[in-house]
PDB file of N, CA and C in Angstrom:
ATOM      1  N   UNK A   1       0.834  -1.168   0.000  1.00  0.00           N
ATOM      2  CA  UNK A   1       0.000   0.000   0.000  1.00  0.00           C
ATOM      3  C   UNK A   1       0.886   1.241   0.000  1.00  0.00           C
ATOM      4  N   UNK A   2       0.973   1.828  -1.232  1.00  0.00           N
ATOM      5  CA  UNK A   2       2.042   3.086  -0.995  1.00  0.00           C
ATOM      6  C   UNK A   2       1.181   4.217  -0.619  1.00  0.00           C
ATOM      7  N   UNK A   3       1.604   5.122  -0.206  1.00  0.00           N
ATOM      8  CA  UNK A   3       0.763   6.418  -0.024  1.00  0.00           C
ATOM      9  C   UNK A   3       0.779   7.549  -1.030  1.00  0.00           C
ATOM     10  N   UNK A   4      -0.142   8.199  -1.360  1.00  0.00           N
ATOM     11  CA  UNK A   4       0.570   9.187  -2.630  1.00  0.00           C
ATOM     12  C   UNK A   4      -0.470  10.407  -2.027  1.00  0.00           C
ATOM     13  N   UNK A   5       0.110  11.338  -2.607  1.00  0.00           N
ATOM     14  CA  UNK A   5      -0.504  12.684  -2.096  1.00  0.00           C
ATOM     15  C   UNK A   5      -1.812  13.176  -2.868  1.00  0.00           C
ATOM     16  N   UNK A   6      -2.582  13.363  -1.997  1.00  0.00           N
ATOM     17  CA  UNK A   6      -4.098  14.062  -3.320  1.00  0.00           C
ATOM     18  C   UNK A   6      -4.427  15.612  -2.777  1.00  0.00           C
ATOM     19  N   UNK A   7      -4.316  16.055  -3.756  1.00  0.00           N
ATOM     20  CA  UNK A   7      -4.997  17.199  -3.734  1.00  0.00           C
ATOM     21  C   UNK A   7      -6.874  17.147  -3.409  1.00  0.00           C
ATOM     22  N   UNK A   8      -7.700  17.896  -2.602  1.00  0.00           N
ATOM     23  CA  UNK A   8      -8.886  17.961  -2.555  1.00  0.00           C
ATOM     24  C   UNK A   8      -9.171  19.427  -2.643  1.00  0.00           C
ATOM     25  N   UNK A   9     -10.520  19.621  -3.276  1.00  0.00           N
ATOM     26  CA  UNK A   9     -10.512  21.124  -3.386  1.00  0.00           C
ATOM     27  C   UNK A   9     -12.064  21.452  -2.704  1.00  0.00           C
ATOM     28  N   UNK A  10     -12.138  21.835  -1.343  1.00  0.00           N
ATOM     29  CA  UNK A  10     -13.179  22.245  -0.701  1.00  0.00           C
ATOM     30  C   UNK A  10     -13.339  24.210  -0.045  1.00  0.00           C
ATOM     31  N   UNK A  11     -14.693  24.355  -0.322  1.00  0.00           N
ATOM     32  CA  UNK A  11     -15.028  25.063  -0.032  1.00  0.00           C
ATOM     33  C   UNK A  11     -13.434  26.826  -0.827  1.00  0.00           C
ATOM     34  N   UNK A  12     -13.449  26.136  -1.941  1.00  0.00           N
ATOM     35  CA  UNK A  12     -12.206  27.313  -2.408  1.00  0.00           C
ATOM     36  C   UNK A  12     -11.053  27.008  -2.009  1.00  0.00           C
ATOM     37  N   UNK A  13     -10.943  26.568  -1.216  1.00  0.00           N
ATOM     38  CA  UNK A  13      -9.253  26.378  -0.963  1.00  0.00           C
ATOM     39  C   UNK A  13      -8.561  24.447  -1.413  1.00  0.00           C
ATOM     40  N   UNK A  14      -7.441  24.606  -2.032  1.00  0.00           N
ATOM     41  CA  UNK A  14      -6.930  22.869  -2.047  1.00  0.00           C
ATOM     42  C   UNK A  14      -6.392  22.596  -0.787  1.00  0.00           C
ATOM     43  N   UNK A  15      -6.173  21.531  -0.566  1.00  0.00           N
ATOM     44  CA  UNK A  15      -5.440  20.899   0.552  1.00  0.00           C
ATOM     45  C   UNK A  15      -5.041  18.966   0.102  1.00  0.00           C
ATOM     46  N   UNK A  16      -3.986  19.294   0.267  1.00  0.00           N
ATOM     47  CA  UNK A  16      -3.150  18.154  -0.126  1.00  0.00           C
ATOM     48  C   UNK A  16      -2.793  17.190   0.983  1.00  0.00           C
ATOM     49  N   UNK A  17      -3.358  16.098   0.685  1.00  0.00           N
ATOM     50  CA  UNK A  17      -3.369  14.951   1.759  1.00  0.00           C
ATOM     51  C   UNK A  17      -2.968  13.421   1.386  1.00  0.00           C
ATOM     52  N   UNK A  18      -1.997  12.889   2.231  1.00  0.00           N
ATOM     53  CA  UNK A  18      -1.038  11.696   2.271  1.00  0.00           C
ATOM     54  C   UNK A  18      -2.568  10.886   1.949  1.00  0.00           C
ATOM     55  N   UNK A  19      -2.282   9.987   1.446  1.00  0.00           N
ATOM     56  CA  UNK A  19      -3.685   8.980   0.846  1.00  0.00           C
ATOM     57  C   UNK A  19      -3.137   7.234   0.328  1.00  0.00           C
ATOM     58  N   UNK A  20      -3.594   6.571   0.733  1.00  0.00           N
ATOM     59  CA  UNK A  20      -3.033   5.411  -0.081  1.00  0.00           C
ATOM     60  C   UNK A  20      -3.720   5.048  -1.081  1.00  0.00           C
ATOM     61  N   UNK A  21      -3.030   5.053  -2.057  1.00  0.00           N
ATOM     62  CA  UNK A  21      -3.829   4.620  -3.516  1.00  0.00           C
ATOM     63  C   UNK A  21      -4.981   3.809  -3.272  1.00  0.00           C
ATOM     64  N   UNK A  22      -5.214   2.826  -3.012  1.00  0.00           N
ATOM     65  CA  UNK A  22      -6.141   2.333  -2.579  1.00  0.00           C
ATOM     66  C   UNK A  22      -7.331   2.942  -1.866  1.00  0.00           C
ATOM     67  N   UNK A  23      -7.609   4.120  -0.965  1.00  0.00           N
ATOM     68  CA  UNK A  23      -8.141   4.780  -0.532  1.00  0.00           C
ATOM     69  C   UNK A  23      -8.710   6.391  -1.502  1.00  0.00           C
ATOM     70  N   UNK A  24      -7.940   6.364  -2.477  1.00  0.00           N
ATOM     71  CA  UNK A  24      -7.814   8.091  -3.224  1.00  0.00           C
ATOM     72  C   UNK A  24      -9.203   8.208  -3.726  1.00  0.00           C
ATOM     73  N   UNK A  25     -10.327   6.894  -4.031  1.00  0.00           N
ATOM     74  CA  UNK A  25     -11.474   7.446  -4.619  1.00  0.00           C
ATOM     75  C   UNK A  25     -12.365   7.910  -3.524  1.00  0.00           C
ATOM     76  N   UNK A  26     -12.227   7.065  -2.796  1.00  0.00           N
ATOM     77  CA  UNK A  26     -13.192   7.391  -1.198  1.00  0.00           C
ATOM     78  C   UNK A  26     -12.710   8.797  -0.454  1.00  0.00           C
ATOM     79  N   UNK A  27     -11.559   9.288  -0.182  1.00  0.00           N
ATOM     80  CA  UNK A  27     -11.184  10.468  -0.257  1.00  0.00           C
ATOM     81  C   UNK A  27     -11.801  11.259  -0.991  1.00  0.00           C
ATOM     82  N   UNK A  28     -11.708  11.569  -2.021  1.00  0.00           N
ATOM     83  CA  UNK A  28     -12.486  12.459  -3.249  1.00  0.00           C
ATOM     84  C   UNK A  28     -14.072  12.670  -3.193  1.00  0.00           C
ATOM     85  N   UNK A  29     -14.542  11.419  -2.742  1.00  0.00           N
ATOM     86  CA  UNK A  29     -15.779  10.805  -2.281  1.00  0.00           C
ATOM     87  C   UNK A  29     -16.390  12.145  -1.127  1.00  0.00           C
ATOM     88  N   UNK A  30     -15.602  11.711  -0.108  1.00  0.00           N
ATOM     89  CA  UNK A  30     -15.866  12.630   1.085  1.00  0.00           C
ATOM     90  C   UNK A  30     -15.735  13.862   0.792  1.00  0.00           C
ATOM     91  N   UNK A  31     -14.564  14.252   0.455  1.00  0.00           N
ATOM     92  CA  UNK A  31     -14.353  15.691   0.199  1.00  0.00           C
ATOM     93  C   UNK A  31     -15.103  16.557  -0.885  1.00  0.00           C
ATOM     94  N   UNK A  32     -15.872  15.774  -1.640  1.00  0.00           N
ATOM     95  CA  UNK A  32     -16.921  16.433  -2.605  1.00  0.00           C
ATOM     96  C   UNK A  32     -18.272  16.420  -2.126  1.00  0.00           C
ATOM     97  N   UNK A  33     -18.369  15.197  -0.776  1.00  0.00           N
ATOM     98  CA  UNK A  33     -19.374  15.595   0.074  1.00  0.00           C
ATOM     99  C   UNK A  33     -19.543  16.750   0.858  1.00  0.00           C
ATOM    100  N   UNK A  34     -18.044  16.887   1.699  1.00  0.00           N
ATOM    101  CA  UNK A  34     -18.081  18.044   3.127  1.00  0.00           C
ATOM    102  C   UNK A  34     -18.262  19.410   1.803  1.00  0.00           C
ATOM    103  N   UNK A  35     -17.681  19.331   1.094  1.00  0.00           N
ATOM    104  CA  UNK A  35     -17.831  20.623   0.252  1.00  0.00           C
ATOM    105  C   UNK A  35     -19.013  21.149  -0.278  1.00  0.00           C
ATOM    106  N   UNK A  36     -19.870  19.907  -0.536  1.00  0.00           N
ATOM    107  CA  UNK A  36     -21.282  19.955  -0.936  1.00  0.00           C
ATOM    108  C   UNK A  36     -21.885  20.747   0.573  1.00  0.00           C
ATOM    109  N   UNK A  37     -21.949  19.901   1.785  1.00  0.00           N
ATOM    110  CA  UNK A  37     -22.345  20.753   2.743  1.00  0.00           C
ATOM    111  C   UNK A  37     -21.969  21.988   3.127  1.00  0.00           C
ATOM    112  N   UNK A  38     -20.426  21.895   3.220  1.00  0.00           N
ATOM    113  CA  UNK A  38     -20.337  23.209   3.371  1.00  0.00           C
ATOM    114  C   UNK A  38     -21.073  24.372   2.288  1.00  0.00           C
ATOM    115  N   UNK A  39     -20.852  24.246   1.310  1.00  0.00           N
ATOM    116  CA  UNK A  39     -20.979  25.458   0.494  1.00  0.00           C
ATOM    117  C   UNK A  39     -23.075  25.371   0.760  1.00  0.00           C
ATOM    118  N   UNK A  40     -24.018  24.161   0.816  1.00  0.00           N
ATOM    119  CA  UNK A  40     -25.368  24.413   1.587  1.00  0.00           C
ATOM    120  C   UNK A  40     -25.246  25.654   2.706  1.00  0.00           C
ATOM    121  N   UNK A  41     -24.518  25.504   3.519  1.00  0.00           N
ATOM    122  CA  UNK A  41     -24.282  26.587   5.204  1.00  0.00           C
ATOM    123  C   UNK A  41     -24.029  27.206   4.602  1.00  0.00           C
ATOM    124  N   UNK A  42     -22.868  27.782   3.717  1.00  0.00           N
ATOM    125  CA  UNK A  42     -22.737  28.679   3.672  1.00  0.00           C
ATOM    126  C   UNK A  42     -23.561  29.481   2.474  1.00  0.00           C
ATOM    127  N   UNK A  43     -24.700  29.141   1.796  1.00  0.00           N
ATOM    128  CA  UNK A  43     -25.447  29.456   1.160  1.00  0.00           C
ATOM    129  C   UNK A  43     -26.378  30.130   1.674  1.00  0.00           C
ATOM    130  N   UNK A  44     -26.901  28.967   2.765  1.00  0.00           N
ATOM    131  CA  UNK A  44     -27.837  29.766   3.732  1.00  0.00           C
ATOM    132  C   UNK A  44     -27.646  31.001   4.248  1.00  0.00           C
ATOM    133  N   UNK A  45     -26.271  31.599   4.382  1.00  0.00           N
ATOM    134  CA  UNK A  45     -26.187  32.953   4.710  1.00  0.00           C
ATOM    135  C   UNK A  45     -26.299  33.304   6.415  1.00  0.00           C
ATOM    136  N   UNK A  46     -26.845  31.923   7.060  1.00  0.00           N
ATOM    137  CA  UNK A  46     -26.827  32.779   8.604  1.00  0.00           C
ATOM    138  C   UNK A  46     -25.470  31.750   9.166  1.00  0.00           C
ATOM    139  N   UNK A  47     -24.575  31.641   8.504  1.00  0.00           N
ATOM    140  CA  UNK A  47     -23.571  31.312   9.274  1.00  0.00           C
ATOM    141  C   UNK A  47     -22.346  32.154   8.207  1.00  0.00           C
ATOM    142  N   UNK A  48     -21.551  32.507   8.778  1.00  0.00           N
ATOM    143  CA  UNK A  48     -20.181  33.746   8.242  1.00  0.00           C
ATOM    144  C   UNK A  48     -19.019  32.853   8.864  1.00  0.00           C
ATOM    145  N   UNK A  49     -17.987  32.799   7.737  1.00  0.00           N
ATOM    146  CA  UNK A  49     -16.582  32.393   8.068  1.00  0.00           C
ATOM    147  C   UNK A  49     -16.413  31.290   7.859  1.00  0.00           C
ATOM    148  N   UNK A  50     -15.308  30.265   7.444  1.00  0.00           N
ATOM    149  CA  UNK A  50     -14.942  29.444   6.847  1.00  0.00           C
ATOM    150  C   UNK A  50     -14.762  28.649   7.552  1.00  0.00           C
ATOM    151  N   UNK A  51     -13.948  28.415   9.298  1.00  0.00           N
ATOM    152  CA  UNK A  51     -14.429  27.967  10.348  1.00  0.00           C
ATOM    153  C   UNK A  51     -15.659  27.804  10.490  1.00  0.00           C
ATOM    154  N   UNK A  52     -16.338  28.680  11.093  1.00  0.00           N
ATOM    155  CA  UNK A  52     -17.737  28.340  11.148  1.00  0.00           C
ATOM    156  C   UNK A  52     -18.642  27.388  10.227  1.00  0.00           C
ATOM    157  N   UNK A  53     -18.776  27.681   9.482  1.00  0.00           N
ATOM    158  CA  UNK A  53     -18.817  26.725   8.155  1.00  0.00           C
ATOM    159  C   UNK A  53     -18.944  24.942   8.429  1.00  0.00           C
ATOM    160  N   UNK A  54     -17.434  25.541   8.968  1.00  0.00           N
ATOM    161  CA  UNK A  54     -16.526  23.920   8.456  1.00  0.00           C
ATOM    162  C   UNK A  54     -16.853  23.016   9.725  1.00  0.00           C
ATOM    163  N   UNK A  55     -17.274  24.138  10.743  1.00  0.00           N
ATOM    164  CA  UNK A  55     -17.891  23.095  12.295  1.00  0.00           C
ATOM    165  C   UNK A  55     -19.217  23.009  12.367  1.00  0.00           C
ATOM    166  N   UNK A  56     -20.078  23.413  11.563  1.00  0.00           N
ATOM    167  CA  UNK A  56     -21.480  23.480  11.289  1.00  0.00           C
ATOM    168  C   UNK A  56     -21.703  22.215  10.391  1.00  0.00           C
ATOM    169  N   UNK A  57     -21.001  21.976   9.051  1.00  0.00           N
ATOM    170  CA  UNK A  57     -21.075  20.990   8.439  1.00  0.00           C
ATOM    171  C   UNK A  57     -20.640  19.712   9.599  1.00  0.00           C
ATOM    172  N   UNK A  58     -19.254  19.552  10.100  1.00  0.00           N
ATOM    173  CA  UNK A  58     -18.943  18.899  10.781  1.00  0.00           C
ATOM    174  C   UNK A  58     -20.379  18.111  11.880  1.00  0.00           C
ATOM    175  N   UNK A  59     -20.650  19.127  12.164  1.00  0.00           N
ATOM    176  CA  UNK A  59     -21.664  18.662  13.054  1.00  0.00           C
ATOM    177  C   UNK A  59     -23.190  18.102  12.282  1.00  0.00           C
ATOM    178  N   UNK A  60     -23.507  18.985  11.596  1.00  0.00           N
ATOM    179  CA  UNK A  60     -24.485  18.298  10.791  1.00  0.00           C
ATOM    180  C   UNK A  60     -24.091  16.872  10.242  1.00  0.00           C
ATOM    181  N   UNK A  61     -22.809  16.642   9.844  1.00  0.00           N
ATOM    182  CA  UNK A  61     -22.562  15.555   9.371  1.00  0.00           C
ATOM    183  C   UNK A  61     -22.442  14.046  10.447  1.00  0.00           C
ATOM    184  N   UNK A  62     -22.167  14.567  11.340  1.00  0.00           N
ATOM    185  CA  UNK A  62     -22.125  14.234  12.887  1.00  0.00           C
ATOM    186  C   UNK A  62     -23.578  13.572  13.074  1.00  0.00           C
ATOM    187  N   UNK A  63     -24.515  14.840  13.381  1.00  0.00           N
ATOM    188  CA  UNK A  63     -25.562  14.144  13.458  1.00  0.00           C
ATOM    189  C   UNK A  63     -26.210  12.989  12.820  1.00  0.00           C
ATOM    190  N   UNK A  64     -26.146  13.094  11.172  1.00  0.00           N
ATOM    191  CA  UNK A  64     -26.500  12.192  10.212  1.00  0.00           C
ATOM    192  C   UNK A  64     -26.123  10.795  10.595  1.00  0.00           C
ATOM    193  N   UNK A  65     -24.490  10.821  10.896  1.00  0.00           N
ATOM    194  CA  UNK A  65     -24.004  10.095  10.863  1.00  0.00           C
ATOM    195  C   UNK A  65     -24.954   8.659  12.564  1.00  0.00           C
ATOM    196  N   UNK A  66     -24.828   9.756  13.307  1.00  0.00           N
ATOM    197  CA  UNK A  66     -25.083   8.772  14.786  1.00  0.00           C
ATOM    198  C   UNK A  66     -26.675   9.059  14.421  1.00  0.00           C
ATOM    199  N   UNK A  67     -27.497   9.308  13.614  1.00  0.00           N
ATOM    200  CA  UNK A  67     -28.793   9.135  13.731  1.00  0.00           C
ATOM    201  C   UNK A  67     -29.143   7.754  12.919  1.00  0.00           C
ATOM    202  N   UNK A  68     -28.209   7.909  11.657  1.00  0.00           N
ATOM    203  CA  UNK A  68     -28.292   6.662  11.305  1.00  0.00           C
ATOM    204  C   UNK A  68     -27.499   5.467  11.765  1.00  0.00           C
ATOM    205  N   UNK A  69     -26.570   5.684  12.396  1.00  0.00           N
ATOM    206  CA  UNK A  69     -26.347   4.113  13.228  1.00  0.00           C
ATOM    207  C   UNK A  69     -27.180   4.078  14.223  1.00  0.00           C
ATOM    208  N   UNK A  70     -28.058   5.078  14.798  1.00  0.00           N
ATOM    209  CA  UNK A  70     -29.189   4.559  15.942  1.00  0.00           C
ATOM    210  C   UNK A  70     -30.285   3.534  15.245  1.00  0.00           C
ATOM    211  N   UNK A  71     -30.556   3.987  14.150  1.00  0.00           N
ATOM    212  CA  UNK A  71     -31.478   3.325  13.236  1.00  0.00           C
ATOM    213  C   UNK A  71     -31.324   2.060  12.667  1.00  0.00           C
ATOM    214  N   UNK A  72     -29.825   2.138  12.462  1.00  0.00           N
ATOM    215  CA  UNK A  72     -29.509   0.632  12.185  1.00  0.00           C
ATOM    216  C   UNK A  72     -29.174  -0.313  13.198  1.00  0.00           C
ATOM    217  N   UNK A  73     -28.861   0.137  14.641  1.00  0.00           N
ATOM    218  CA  UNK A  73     -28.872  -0.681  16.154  1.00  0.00           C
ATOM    219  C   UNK A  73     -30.366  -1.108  16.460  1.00  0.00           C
ATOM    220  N   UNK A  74     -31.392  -0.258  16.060  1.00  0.00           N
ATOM    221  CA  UNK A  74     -32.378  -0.136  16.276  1.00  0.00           C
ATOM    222  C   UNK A  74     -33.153  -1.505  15.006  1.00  0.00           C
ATOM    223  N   UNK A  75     -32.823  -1.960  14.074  1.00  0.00           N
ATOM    224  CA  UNK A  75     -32.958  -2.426  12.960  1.00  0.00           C
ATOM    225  C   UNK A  75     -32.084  -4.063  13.355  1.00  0.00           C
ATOM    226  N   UNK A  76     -31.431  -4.122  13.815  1.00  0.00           N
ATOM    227  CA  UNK A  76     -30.487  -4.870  14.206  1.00  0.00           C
ATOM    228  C   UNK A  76     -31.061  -5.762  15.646  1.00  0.00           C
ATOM    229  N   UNK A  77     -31.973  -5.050  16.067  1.00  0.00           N
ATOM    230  CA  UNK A  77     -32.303  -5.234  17.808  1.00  0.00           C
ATOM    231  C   UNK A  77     -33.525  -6.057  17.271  1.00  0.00           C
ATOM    232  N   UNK A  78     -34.492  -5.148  16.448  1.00  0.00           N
ATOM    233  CA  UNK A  78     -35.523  -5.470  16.191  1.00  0.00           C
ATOM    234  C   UNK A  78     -35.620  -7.222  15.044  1.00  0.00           C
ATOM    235  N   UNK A  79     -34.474  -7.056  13.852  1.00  0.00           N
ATOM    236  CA  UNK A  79     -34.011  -8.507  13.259  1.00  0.00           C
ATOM    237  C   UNK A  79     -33.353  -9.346  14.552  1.00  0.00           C
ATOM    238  N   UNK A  80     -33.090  -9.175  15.531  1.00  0.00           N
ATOM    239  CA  UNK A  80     -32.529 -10.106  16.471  1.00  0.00           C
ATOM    240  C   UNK A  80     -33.912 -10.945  17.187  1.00  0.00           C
ATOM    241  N   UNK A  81     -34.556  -9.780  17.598  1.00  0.00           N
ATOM    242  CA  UNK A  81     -35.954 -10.114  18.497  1.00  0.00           C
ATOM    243  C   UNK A  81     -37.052 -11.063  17.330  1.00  0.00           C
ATOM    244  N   UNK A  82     -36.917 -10.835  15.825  1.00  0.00           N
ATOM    245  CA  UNK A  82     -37.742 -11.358  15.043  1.00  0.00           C
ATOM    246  C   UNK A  82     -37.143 -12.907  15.376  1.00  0.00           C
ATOM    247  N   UNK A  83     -35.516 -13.315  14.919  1.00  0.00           N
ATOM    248  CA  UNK A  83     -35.306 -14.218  14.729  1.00  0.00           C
ATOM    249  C   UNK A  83     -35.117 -15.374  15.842  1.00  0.00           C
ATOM    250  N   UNK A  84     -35.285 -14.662  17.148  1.00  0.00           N
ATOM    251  CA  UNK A  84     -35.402 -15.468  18.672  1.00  0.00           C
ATOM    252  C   UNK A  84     -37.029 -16.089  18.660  1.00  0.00           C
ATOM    253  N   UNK A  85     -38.242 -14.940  17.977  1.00  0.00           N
ATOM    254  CA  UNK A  85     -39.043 -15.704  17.774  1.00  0.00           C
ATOM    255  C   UNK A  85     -39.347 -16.406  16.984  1.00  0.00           C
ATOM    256  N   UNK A  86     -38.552 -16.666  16.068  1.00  0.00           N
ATOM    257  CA  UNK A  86     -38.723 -17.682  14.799  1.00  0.00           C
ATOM    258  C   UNK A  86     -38.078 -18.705  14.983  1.00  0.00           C
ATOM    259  N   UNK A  87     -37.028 -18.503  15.947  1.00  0.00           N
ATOM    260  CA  UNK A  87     -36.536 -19.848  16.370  1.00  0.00           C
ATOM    261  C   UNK A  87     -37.595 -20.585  17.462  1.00  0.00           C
ATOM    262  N   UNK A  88     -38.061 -19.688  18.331  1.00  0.00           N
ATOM    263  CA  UNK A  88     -38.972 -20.770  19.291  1.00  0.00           C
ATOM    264  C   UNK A  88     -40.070 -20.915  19.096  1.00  0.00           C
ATOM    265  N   UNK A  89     -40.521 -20.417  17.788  1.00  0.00           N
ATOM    266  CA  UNK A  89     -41.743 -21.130  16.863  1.00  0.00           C
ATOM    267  C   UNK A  89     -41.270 -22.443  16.519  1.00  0.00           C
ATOM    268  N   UNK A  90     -40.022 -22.586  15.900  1.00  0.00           N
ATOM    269  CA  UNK A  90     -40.173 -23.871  15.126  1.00  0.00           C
ATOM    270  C   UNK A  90     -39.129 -24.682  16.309  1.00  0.00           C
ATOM    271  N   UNK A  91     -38.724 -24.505  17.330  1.00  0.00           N
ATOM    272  CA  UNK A  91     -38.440 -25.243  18.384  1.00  0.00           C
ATOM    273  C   UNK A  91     -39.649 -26.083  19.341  1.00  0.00           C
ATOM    274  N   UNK A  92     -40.616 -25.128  19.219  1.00  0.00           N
ATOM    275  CA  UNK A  92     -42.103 -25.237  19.575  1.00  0.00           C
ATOM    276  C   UNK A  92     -42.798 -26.846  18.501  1.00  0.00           C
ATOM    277  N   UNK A  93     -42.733 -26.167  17.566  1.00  0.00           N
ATOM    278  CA  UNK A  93     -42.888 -27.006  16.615  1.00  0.00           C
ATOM    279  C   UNK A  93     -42.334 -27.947  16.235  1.00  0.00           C
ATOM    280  N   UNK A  94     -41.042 -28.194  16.458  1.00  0.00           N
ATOM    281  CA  UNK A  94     -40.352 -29.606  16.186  1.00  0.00           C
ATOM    282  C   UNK A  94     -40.459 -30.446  17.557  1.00  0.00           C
ATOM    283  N   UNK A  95     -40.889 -29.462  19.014  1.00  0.00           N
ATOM    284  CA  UNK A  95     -41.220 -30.505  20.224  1.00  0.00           C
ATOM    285  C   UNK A  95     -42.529 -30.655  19.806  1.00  0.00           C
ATOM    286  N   UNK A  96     -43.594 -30.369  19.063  1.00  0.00           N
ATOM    287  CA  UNK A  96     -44.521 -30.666  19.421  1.00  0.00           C
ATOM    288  C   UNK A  96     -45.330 -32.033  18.140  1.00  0.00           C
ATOM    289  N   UNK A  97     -44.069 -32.161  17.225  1.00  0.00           N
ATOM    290  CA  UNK A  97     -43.898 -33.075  16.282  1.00  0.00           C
ATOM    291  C   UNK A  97     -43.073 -34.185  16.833  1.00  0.00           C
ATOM    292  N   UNK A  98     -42.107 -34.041  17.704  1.00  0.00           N
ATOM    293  CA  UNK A  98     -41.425 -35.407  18.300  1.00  0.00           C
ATOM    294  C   UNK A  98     -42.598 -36.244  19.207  1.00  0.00           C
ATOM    295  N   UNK A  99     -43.224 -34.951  19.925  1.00  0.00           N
ATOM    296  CA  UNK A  99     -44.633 -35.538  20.988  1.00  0.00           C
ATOM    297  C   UNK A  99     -45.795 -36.745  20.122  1.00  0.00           C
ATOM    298  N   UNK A 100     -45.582 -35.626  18.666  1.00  0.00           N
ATOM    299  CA  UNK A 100     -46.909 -37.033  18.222  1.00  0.00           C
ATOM    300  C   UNK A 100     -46.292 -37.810  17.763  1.00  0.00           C
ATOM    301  N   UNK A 101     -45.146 -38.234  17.341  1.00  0.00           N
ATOM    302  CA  UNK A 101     -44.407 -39.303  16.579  1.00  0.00           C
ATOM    303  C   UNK A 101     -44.051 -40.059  17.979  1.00  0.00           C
ATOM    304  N   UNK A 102     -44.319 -39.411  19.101  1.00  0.00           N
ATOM    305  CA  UNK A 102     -43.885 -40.874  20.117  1.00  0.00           C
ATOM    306  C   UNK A 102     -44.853 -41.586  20.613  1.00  0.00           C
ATOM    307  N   UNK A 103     -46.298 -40.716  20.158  1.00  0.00           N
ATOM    308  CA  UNK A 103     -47.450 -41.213  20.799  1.00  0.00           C
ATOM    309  C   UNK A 103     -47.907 -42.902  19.943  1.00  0.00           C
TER     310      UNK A 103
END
């Protein structure tokens, strides 16, 4: 895995970052995302400064981020609880098939 340098170009300014080839599309990926948000905030007009900006996106992105892994813990809890009862349906059901095959 060598590392090679990428240029990203957000919110007007480049910034050049160590990357391993292997990683350089997903990089580009992100950084055409945060830029997408940022330049939303800063469209909106009630936030000023490039900092500001850049911790507003941050956080919005933040949120997205832990709202949707709540959703998928939540998704995860709920496929767990389905498949405990689908197992003691047919646990149910295979004791209650050994019962008549012994009768």
């Amino acid at each position: 895995m060598t590392s090679n340098t990428v240029t990203v170009h957000i919110l007007d300014k480049d910034y050049c970052i160590a990357c391993p080839a292997d990683e350089r599309a997903n990089l580009e990926s992100a950084a055409r995302y945060l830029d997408g948000k940022m330049r939303e905030i800063r469209s909106g007009g009630k936030v000023i400064g490039a900092d500001r900006v850049a911790v507003m996106a941050a956080l919005n992105i933040t949120h997205d981020l832990l709202h949707k892994q709540q959703r998928l813990d939540q998704d995860v809890s709920s496929t767990r609880a389905h498949v405990r009862d689908l197992l003691e349906r047919v646990d149910g059901a295979l004791a209650t098939d050994q019962d008549s095959s012994h009768s």
